[in-house]
Structure formats: C-alpha cells, structure tokens
Amino acid sequence: MMTKSGEKSPKKNGVNAPAVADEVDGPLLHSDAPPGELSTWMTNISPTLYDTPIWKLTIPGSHDSGSYGLSVDLGVSPDRPDLQRNIFVRLFKCFSLPTIHRWTKTQSLDITGQLAAGIRYIDIRTASKVDDNNLYFCHGLYGPQVVDMLHQINAFLQQNQREIVFIDFQHFYRLSDDDHKQLTTKIMEIFGRKLVPYSSQLLMDRITLRYLWDKRQQVFVYYRNETGRMEAPVLWPSRCLPNPWANTMSREKLTSFLDTNISGRPPNSMYVTQGILTPSNRYVGLHFYSSLRWDLADACNQCLTKWLEDKSAGTKGPNIVMSDFVEWNGYEIPLKTVKLNEKLALNAYKN
C-alpha cells in the first residue's frame, strides 16, 4: 500500500499498515497495522452470538470518517457558512485554512484502514461544490469524494463476506433533489444486493448475523433526508438510528451524558454512542496553534476507554461506539468495544 508521498507503508509482522493521510498537526505519518483479529471480528465472533440481534452487539465506529482526506486546497465547505463569510478566513487563507484543518480532522486512517481496524460504522457528511458535479465529504473543509469512500467500503466487503457495515449519511449541505437522486442511485449501484432493505423496527429482533449471512446482505445505509430517501426506499430513515450528541468540551459532562442516554436507549433499535468532545469557536480561536487531536481527542479517548471498562453489550449497553482517531493507543477503543461482545457471549453461554 502506498502513502500520499509515494512511499510504501511500514510493515508489522509482514503486513502492510493502512495508509494515513499526511498530517499538518503532528508527527504521525503512519500507524502500525491493527491487530489482525479486528479486520474480521464479525466473521470470527463467538457462535453463541450468531443469533443475537445486532442491536445488542457492540460495534466500533468512527466520527467524521472521511476527515482523513480534508484538503486546504478545496476550501471551506458549506457546513460552515460562518467561516465562508469570515473576512479574516478569506483574506489570510495561508494561515486560516491550516488552522481549520487541524481542528476539523478527526481521523488519520482512510476508510480501508478504518475497516481493517474493526470500524463498522461510517459517518458521512455530504456537500456539493460549485461548478463540480461530484459530491464530497465535508467537515469545515472539503474532503474525499463520497463515491470513492463507498468504493473502499464495497471492496472491503467483497473480500470479507461475513462483515457488516453501517453507513450513516448524517448531514447534507447544498444538495439539490438531483444531487440526492444521483447519490442514492450510486449507493444502489455500488452495493446492489449487499444492501439490507429497510424494514420495521419491530422486526429488528430478527436481524442477526446469521440472518444477514444467509441472505448475503452486508450494508445498512441510513439516509437522514427523507425526501432524498424516497428515491431509494431500501435505505433506512433517521429515526432508526438515534445518535445523540453531547456538544461539550467537558469530559465530566460527556460521561454523564453518555450514561443518561444509554440508560434510556430504545429497544429494537441500533444506537450510536458519540464518544467525542467538541471545541467551541472561541476555544479554537484561542488555541489556533494547536489541534483537535492534541488538545481534546487524546484526552477524550482516555475518558471513553475508562467509560467502557464496566460496560457490557446487550439491551442497556452501548451498541455503536463512535470515536476520533481510531488508531489511538494501539487501537484500544475498537479492541475494547469488540471485547464487550465476549462478555455477552459468556453470559449467554452460562444461561
């Protein structure tokens, strides 16, 4: 595998490490290859859990999954109209755009690398671009083309036919009806029969790994625009994936928020735990020289790791666990998240 600079990725135990986007906010250019068990953790899950509804499993996810490819060259994206209008940002791009990049980048690994790291929930924010027919990932800046991200997912699934991925089209910016039609058509075209068709949440207890394997279905797509979703009713509506956001910089407030929300998570439903801290505009302005990773994400990941320690998969446990920089500390969060399923398997075996 090649990096952007054209160098070969480093190897660990003879395996290529996943490519990592070039950093402007720190020395990390590569990551060690993830533990081998993460890339096929669903394939190798305990047989005791084959018939467990998937909403009771714990599943690693990434926040702003396409931010590994954010580019200062493509400019400020429409999810931040305040920055698009800001005179300072427009006049001093050589300073402002790298600062925005450091504070909006939440992932270092590309989609292929995230999937190899056990990530099975992909968070996509989509935007159009003036005088450009393509649709892009966005988070403050424009990133990779959405279609390229989808092709990475499909290539992984073709090679790993017992792995299941959840794609959350969480936000849309400046998409016309034609843009939605283009995107939903492309989703159908790329994944085809791999798509898990939308069905009533009352039937979620029937959707297990064995059920999906038997039907050779591998992809849930949640499309949080109902008008656009009508172009492809096979896609899942927003209400089927609650995704509460703490919107805080405080670790204490975050853990309290996570505890409160997980205790009331709805039954028969997938559910996202957002283990992330969000900086305010004022904080970024005062810490323009730093980055999300060094100021907030590492500390947040330590907090999330501790929060997971006494958790178990199941009805009132976490389901999808979303985090920043998923390779952090030797892939500790994906590893811990997957291991919660072992507790569930042990309890099921005892009963």
Coordinates of C-alpha atoms in Angstrom, one line a residue:
M1 CA 0.0 0.0 0.0
M2 CA 1.3 3.5 -0.9
T3 CA 1.1 6.7 1.1
K4 CA 0.3 10.1 -0.5
S5 CA 4.0 10.8 -0.7
G6 CA 4.5 7.6 -2.7
E7 CA 6.4 5.8 0.0
K8 CA 5.4 2.2 1.0
S9 CA 3.5 1.9 4.2
P10 CA 5.5 0.4 7.0
K11 CA 5.0 -3.3 7.8
K12 CA 4.3 -5.0 11.0
N13 CA 4.7 -8.8 11.1
G14 CA 4.9 -8.7 7.3
V15 CA 1.5 -6.9 6.9
N16 CA 1.2 -3.5 5.3
A17 CA 0.0 -0.9 7.7
P18 CA -3.0 1.1 6.4
A19 CA -2.3 4.4 4.7
V20 CA -2.6 7.5 6.8
A21 CA -3.2 11.0 5.4
D22 CA -0.3 13.4 5.6
E23 CA -0.6 15.4 8.9
V24 CA -0.2 19.2 9.3
D25 CA -0.9 18.9 13.0
G26 CA 1.6 16.4 14.3
P27 CA 4.3 13.9 13.5
L28 CA 2.1 10.9 12.9
L29 CA 2.5 9.8 9.3
H30 CA 1.8 6.1 9.7
S31 CA 0.1 3.8 12.1
D32 CA 1.2 0.3 13.0
A33 CA -1.1 -2.3 11.4
P34 CA -4.1 -3.0 13.6
P35 CA -4.3 -6.4 15.4
G36 CA -5.3 -9.0 12.9
E37 CA -8.4 -10.0 14.8
L38 CA -10.0 -6.6 14.2
S39 CA -10.3 -6.8 10.4
T40 CA -12.6 -9.9 10.6
W41 CA -14.1 -9.6 14.1
M42 CA -17.6 -10.3 13.0
T43 CA -16.5 -13.3 10.9
N44 CA -14.8 -14.7 14.0
I45 CA -17.3 -13.7 16.6
S46 CA -18.4 -16.4 19.1
P47 CA -21.0 -18.8 17.6
T48 CA -23.0 -18.1 20.7
L49 CA -23.8 -14.7 19.2
Y50 CA -24.8 -15.7 15.7
D51 CA -28.5 -15.4 16.6
T52 CA -28.2 -12.4 18.8
P53 CA -30.0 -9.3 17.4
I54 CA -27.4 -6.9 16.0
W55 CA -28.8 -4.0 18.1
K56 CA -27.5 -5.9 21.2
L57 CA -23.9 -6.2 19.9
T58 CA -21.2 -3.6 20.5
I59 CA -19.7 -2.2 17.2
P60 CA -16.8 0.2 16.8
G61 CA -17.5 3.4 14.8
S62 CA -15.6 6.4 13.5
H63 CA -16.6 10.1 13.8
D64 CA -16.4 12.2 10.6
S65 CA -15.0 9.1 8.9
G66 CA -13.9 11.0 5.7
S67 CA -11.9 13.7 7.5
Y68 CA -8.6 11.9 6.9
G69 CA -8.8 13.5 3.4
L70 CA -9.7 17.0 4.2
S71 CA -7.9 19.4 1.9
V72 CA -7.0 23.1 2.4
D73 CA -6.8 23.3 -1.4
L74 CA -10.5 22.7 -1.8
G75 CA -11.5 25.5 0.5
V76 CA -14.1 25.9 3.3
S77 CA -17.2 23.7 2.9
P78 CA -20.9 24.8 3.2
D79 CA -21.4 23.1 6.6
R80 CA -19.5 26.2 7.9
P81 CA -21.2 29.3 6.3
D82 CA -19.8 31.4 9.2
L83 CA -16.2 30.5 8.1
Q84 CA -17.1 31.1 4.4
R85 CA -18.3 34.6 5.2
N86 CA -15.4 35.4 7.6
I87 CA -13.2 38.2 6.2
F88 CA -10.2 37.0 8.1
V89 CA -10.5 33.5 6.8
R90 CA -10.9 34.8 3.2
L91 CA -8.0 37.2 3.3
F92 CA -5.5 35.1 5.2
K93 CA -6.1 31.6 3.8
C94 CA -2.4 30.6 4.2
F95 CA -3.0 30.9 8.0
S96 CA -6.7 30.2 8.5
L97 CA -7.1 27.1 6.3
P98 CA -4.4 25.0 8.0
T99 CA -5.9 26.0 11.4
I100 CA -9.3 24.9 10.3
H101 CA -7.7 21.6 9.0
R102 CA -6.1 20.9 12.4
W103 CA -9.4 21.4 14.2
T104 CA -11.7 19.6 11.9
K105 CA -9.6 16.5 11.1
T106 CA -10.9 13.6 13.3
Q107 CA -9.4 10.6 11.6
S108 CA -5.9 9.7 10.2
L109 CA -6.8 6.4 8.5
D110 CA -8.6 6.2 5.2
I111 CA -11.8 4.1 5.0
T112 CA -9.9 0.9 4.1
G113 CA -7.6 1.4 7.1
Q114 CA -10.6 2.1 9.4
L115 CA -12.4 -1.1 8.3
A116 CA -9.2 -3.1 8.9
A117 CA -9.2 -1.6 12.4
G118 CA -12.6 -3.1 13.1
I119 CA -14.6 0.0 12.4
R120 CA -18.1 -1.0 11.1
Y121 CA -19.9 2.4 11.4
I122 CA -19.0 5.0 8.9
D123 CA -20.1 8.6 9.5
I124 CA -20.5 10.6 6.2
R125 CA -21.4 14.3 5.8
T126 CA -22.0 15.2 2.2
A127 CA -21.7 18.5 0.3
S128 CA -21.9 19.8 -3.3
K129 CA -19.3 22.1 -4.7
V130 CA -19.9 25.0 -7.1
D131 CA -19.1 24.1 -10.8
D132 CA -18.5 20.5 -9.9
N133 CA -20.8 17.5 -10.4
N134 CA -19.1 15.4 -7.8
L135 CA -20.3 15.1 -4.1
Y136 CA -17.7 15.4 -1.4
F137 CA -17.3 14.6 2.3
C138 CA -17.1 17.7 4.3
H139 CA -16.2 18.9 7.8
G140 CA -15.2 22.5 7.8
L141 CA -13.2 21.8 4.6
Y142 CA -13.9 19.6 1.6
G143 CA -12.5 16.1 1.7
P144 CA -12.6 12.9 -0.5
Q145 CA -15.4 12.3 -3.0
V146 CA -18.2 10.3 -1.3
V147 CA -18.3 7.8 -4.2
D148 CA -14.6 7.0 -3.5
M149 CA -15.4 6.3 0.1
L150 CA -18.2 4.0 -0.9
H151 CA -16.0 2.1 -3.3
Q152 CA -13.5 1.5 -0.5
I153 CA -16.3 0.0 1.7
N154 CA -17.5 -2.2 -1.1
A155 CA -14.0 -3.5 -1.9
F156 CA -13.6 -4.5 1.7
L157 CA -16.9 -6.2 1.8
Q158 CA -16.2 -8.2 -1.3
Q159 CA -13.1 -9.6 0.4
N160 CA -14.9 -10.1 3.7
Q161 CA -18.3 -11.5 3.1
R162 CA -19.3 -12.0 6.7
E163 CA -18.5 -8.5 7.8
I164 CA -21.4 -6.0 8.2
V165 CA -21.1 -2.2 7.8
F166 CA -23.4 0.6 8.8
I167 CA -23.2 3.8 6.7
D168 CA -24.7 6.9 8.2
F169 CA -25.4 9.8 5.8
Q170 CA -25.7 12.1 8.7
H171 CA -25.8 15.6 7.2
F172 CA -26.3 17.1 3.7
Y173 CA -25.2 20.5 2.6
R174 CA -26.4 22.3 -0.5
L175 CA -27.7 19.1 -2.2
S176 CA -30.4 19.6 -4.8
D177 CA -33.1 17.0 -5.5
D178 CA -31.0 15.9 -8.5
D179 CA -27.9 15.6 -6.2
H180 CA -29.9 13.3 -3.9
K181 CA -31.1 11.2 -6.8
Q182 CA -27.5 11.0 -8.1
L183 CA -26.2 9.9 -4.7
T184 CA -29.0 7.3 -3.9
T185 CA -28.6 5.9 -7.4
K186 CA -24.9 5.5 -6.9
I187 CA -25.4 3.8 -3.5
M188 CA -27.8 1.3 -5.1
E189 CA -25.4 0.7 -8.0
I190 CA -22.3 0.2 -5.8
F191 CA -23.8 -2.1 -3.2
G192 CA -26.7 -3.7 -5.0
R193 CA -27.8 -6.9 -3.3
K194 CA -25.5 -6.3 -0.4
L195 CA -27.9 -3.7 0.9
V196 CA -30.1 -4.6 3.9
P197 CA -33.5 -3.3 3.0
Y198 CA -35.4 -1.0 5.4
S199 CA -37.9 -2.8 7.5
S200 CA -40.0 -2.0 10.5
Q201 CA -38.1 -1.7 13.8
L202 CA -40.5 -4.2 15.2
L203 CA -38.6 -6.8 13.1
M204 CA -35.1 -5.8 14.4
D205 CA -35.0 -8.8 16.7
R206 CA -35.0 -11.0 13.6
I207 CA -31.9 -9.3 12.2
T208 CA -28.9 -11.2 13.4
L209 CA -25.5 -12.1 12.0
R210 CA -26.8 -15.5 10.9
Y211 CA -29.8 -13.9 9.2
L212 CA -27.6 -11.4 7.3
W213 CA -25.1 -14.1 6.3
D214 CA -27.8 -16.3 5.0
K215 CA -29.2 -13.5 2.8
R216 CA -25.7 -12.3 1.9
Q217 CA -26.6 -8.8 3.0
Q218 CA -23.8 -6.7 4.4
V219 CA -24.7 -2.9 4.3
F220 CA -27.1 -0.8 6.3
V221 CA -27.4 2.7 4.8
Y222 CA -29.1 5.3 6.9
Y223 CA -30.1 8.4 4.9
R224 CA -31.1 11.4 7.0
N225 CA -33.0 13.2 4.3
E226 CA -36.5 11.9 3.9
T227 CA -37.1 13.5 0.5
G228 CA -33.9 12.0 -0.8
R229 CA -34.6 8.6 0.8
M230 CA -37.8 8.3 -1.2
E231 CA -35.7 7.9 -4.3
A232 CA -34.5 4.6 -2.7
P233 CA -36.9 3.3 0.0
V234 CA -34.5 0.4 0.7
L235 CA -32.4 2.9 2.7
W236 CA -33.1 3.4 6.4
P237 CA -34.6 6.6 7.8
S238 CA -33.0 8.7 10.5
R239 CA -35.4 7.5 13.3
C240 CA -34.0 4.0 13.1
L241 CA -30.6 5.2 14.3
P242 CA -30.7 7.5 17.3
N243 CA -27.4 9.4 17.5
P244 CA -27.4 11.9 20.4
W245 CA -24.6 14.5 20.6
A246 CA -23.3 15.9 23.9
N247 CA -21.8 19.1 22.3
T248 CA -19.4 19.7 25.1
M249 CA -15.7 20.1 25.8
S250 CA -16.0 18.7 29.3
R251 CA -15.1 15.1 29.9
E252 CA -17.3 15.0 33.0
K253 CA -20.3 16.3 31.1
L254 CA -19.6 13.8 28.3
T255 CA -19.6 10.8 30.6
S256 CA -22.8 12.0 32.4
F257 CA -24.5 12.5 29.0
L258 CA -23.4 9.0 27.8
D259 CA -24.7 7.4 31.0
T260 CA -28.0 9.2 30.9
N261 CA -28.7 8.4 27.3
I262 CA -27.6 4.8 27.2
S263 CA -29.8 4.0 30.2
G264 CA -32.8 5.2 28.1
R265 CA -31.8 3.8 24.7
P266 CA -34.8 2.5 22.8
P267 CA -35.2 -1.3 22.4
N268 CA -35.2 -2.9 19.0
S269 CA -33.0 -0.2 17.6
M270 CA -29.5 0.5 16.6
Y271 CA -28.0 3.3 18.7
V272 CA -24.9 5.5 18.5
T273 CA -22.8 6.5 21.5
Q274 CA -20.8 9.6 20.4
G275 CA -17.6 9.4 22.5
I276 CA -16.3 12.8 21.3
L277 CA -15.6 16.3 22.6
T278 CA -16.5 19.3 20.5
P279 CA -14.5 22.6 20.7
S280 CA -16.2 25.9 20.7
N281 CA -15.3 28.6 18.1
R282 CA -13.8 30.7 20.9
Y283 CA -11.6 27.8 22.1
V284 CA -10.3 27.2 18.6
G285 CA -9.6 30.9 18.2
L286 CA -7.6 30.9 21.4
H287 CA -5.7 27.7 20.6
F288 CA -5.2 28.2 16.8
Y289 CA -1.7 26.9 17.1
S290 CA -2.8 23.5 18.4
S291 CA -5.2 20.8 17.0
L292 CA -8.2 18.8 17.9
R293 CA -6.1 15.7 18.4
W294 CA -3.5 17.1 20.8
D295 CA -5.9 19.3 22.8
L296 CA -9.1 17.2 23.1
A297 CA -9.2 13.9 21.2
D298 CA -6.5 12.1 23.1
A299 CA -7.9 13.1 26.5
C300 CA -11.4 12.2 25.3
N301 CA -10.3 8.8 24.1
Q302 CA -8.8 8.1 27.6
C303 CA -12.1 9.1 29.1
L304 CA -14.1 6.9 26.7
T305 CA -11.8 3.9 27.4
K306 CA -12.4 4.3 31.1
W307 CA -16.2 4.7 30.5
L308 CA -16.2 1.4 28.5
E309 CA -14.5 -0.6 31.3
D310 CA -17.6 -1.5 33.3
K311 CA -20.0 -1.8 30.3
S312 CA -21.4 -4.9 28.7
A313 CA -23.1 -5.5 25.3
G314 CA -26.8 -6.1 25.5
T315 CA -30.1 -4.3 25.9
K316 CA -28.8 -1.4 28.1
G317 CA -25.2 -1.5 26.9
P318 CA -23.5 0.5 24.1
N319 CA -24.3 -0.5 20.6
I320 CA -22.2 1.6 18.1
V321 CA -19.3 3.3 19.9
M322 CA -18.1 6.3 17.8
S323 CA -14.6 7.9 18.4
D324 CA -12.0 10.1 16.9
F325 CA -8.6 8.9 15.7
V326 CA -9.5 5.2 16.0
E327 CA -5.9 4.1 15.8
W328 CA -5.2 5.8 19.2
N329 CA -3.1 3.9 21.7
G330 CA -2.8 0.8 19.7
Y331 CA -6.4 0.7 18.5
E332 CA -7.6 0.5 22.2
I333 CA -11.1 1.7 21.7
P334 CA -12.0 -0.7 18.8
L335 CA -10.4 -3.5 20.7
K336 CA -12.3 -2.7 23.9
T337 CA -15.6 -2.3 22.0
V338 CA -15.3 -5.6 20.3
K339 CA -14.3 -7.4 23.5
L340 CA -17.6 -6.3 25.1
N341 CA -19.3 -8.9 22.9
E342 CA -17.2 -11.6 24.6
K343 CA -18.9 -10.7 27.9
L344 CA -22.3 -11.0 26.2
A345 CA -21.3 -14.4 24.8
L346 CA -20.1 -15.6 28.2
N347 CA -23.3 -14.6 29.8
A348 CA -25.4 -16.3 27.0
Y349 CA -23.3 -19.5 27.4
K350 CA -23.9 -19.5 31.2
N351 CA -27.6 -19.1 30.7

